[in-house]
């Protein structure tokens, strides 16, 4: 059975070029970058080259890029260090953030007594900028705003520049979880006054276990992992040299092909929306994800008009890997906070969300296989529903 992978928002397959670059680094550059001899210095040069490359992409200084183990670590570091080292007393966020952000905020609330204000999104998943401004105006406490650039479940985007400028106007620090948009979009941080951002290499065909944090130099943020002086003493621990090399190669490929890949994925995404709309009566799309110009092009969040908590498993048995986005109100999986925000009570109880997420490797033929599989599954459910209504 030919397997089909439609879960690229969870992780992406490694590019061959990335694997080759990493293998070369593993074979030839095993030195510890902190060592002063040539073995160490050769490894150090590899890291600094990637740091420069990332800085060029974001139009920032290399000193503002700190390599970490993943997006989760970067977000934890930024939120926790803002409180412990920068004196943040209040955090404004939304209930739609990734768990690594929301749990870090809750941790700071319970351990450090930080005040937390959430902006509840509307049923389309939009964050109201007027509400953000009201909250920013309402307190003199030192504030961090943490709002993700693109939502990983429904693909909603915020206007990063507008949000950053609003935070700046009220003297608040601004952190954006950019894990789903780094290397997928042009990001110019010389123009967008964001203070902190995060990246994870495995979201753009790089390796797992490596990412970076962007920390605006003027913020004065400090690290939370202490030890040696690596990463300008902001993140102790011997660097993941081959991982960083892999991140660099993946970023280079993404940047070089950004427009081409984006066009390709937008075409496939629109094809998926059109075919699902035509073939599955009653299908809907969550948040802004069906609005091509107004959402992340790698994701479409589908709502099937019947309840089927086993759909992920059934599709997997047909060779299709996909994330359910679980809004089920019973069974083992709990509804995700994002789905709770954008779905009605009826939709939560009687419908099934599915997240289809693309890479440049995704083809229309794969979408056809998905649609056929969903038609087959949907058919059984529609018959069952009709039978139940007759009983
Ligand atoms: N933030 C968002 C929006 C994500 O989608 C993810 C991964 O799913 C993360 C953070 C965490 O990244 P990592 O897997 O590198 O820890």
PDB file of C-alpha atoms and ligand atoms in Angstrom, residues 9-11 69-73 75 97-101 148 150-152 177-180 198-203 209-211 355, ligand 1:
ATOM      1  CA  UNK A   9       1.924  20.737  10.406  1.00  0.00           C
ATOM      2  CA  UNK A  10       2.952  18.038  12.900  1.00  0.00           C
ATOM      3  CA  UNK A  11       6.276  17.393  11.206  1.00  0.00           C
ATOM      4  CA  UNK A  69      16.460  22.060  21.060  1.00  0.00           C
ATOM      5  CA  UNK A  70      13.008  22.915  19.634  1.00  0.00           C
ATOM      6  CA  UNK A  71      10.099  25.334  19.422  1.00  0.00           C
ATOM      7  CA  UNK A  72       8.886  24.203  22.840  1.00  0.00           C
ATOM      8  CA  UNK A  73      12.171  25.112  24.502  1.00  0.00           C
ATOM      9  CA  UNK A  75       8.811  29.412  23.855  1.00  0.00           C
ATOM     10  CA  UNK A  97      -1.829  29.058  21.723  1.00  0.00           C
ATOM     11  CA  UNK A  98       0.189  25.854  21.424  1.00  0.00           C
ATOM     12  CA  UNK A  99       0.447  23.996  24.730  1.00  0.00           C
ATOM     13  CA  UNK A 100       4.115  24.877  25.155  1.00  0.00           C
ATOM     14  CA  UNK A 101       3.055  28.538  25.359  1.00  0.00           C
ATOM     15  CA  UNK A 148       1.093  33.052  17.793  1.00  0.00           C
ATOM     16  CA  UNK A 150      -0.182  31.208  12.631  1.00  0.00           C
ATOM     17  CA  UNK A 151      -2.399  28.767  14.442  1.00  0.00           C
ATOM     18  CA  UNK A 152      -1.237  25.179  13.972  1.00  0.00           C
ATOM     19  CA  UNK A 177       5.226  31.721  18.421  1.00  0.00           C
ATOM     20  CA  UNK A 178       6.329  31.659  14.780  1.00  0.00           C
ATOM     21  CA  UNK A 179       6.939  27.898  14.634  1.00  0.00           C
ATOM     22  CA  UNK A 180       4.425  27.372  11.790  1.00  0.00           C
ATOM     23  CA  UNK A 198      10.553  30.897  17.964  1.00  0.00           C
ATOM     24  CA  UNK A 199      11.470  28.339  15.325  1.00  0.00           C
ATOM     25  CA  UNK A 200      11.550  24.566  14.976  1.00  0.00           C
ATOM     26  CA  UNK A 201      13.529  22.971  12.122  1.00  0.00           C
ATOM     27  CA  UNK A 202      11.332  19.886  11.723  1.00  0.00           C
ATOM     28  CA  UNK A 203       8.438  22.031  10.478  1.00  0.00           C
ATOM     29  CA  UNK A 209      15.532  18.336  18.188  1.00  0.00           C
ATOM     30  CA  UNK A 210      16.778  21.686  16.945  1.00  0.00           C
ATOM     31  CA  UNK A 211      15.309  25.162  16.697  1.00  0.00           C
ATOM     32  CA  UNK A 355      -6.547  18.815   9.837  1.00  0.00           C
TER      33      UNK A 355
HETATM   34  N1  LIG B   1       4.344  26.005  18.460  1.00  0.00           N
HETATM   35  C1  LIG B   1       3.571  25.575  17.454  1.00  0.00           C
HETATM   36  C2  LIG B   1       2.608  26.525  16.830  1.00  0.00           C
HETATM   37  C3  LIG B   1       3.680  24.267  16.972  1.00  0.00           C
HETATM   38  O1  LIG B   1       2.903  23.866  15.968  1.00  0.00           O
HETATM   39  C4  LIG B   1       4.614  23.399  17.582  1.00  0.00           C
HETATM   40  C5  LIG B   1       4.729  21.996  17.141  1.00  0.00           C
HETATM   41  O2  LIG B   1       3.763  21.340  16.855  1.00  0.00           O
HETATM   42  C6  LIG B   1       5.408  23.893  18.626  1.00  0.00           C
HETATM   43  C7  LIG B   1       5.245  25.190  19.040  1.00  0.00           C
HETATM   44  C8  LIG B   1       6.420  23.033  19.311  1.00  0.00           C
HETATM   45  O3  LIG B   1       7.537  22.819  18.503  1.00  0.00           O
HETATM   46  P1  LIG B   1       8.532  21.590  18.777  1.00  0.00           P
HETATM   47  O4  LIG B   1       7.882  20.379  18.212  1.00  0.00           O
HETATM   48  O5  LIG B   1       9.774  21.955  18.055  1.00  0.00           O
HETATM   49  O6  LIG B   1       8.717  21.513  20.236  1.00  0.00           O
END
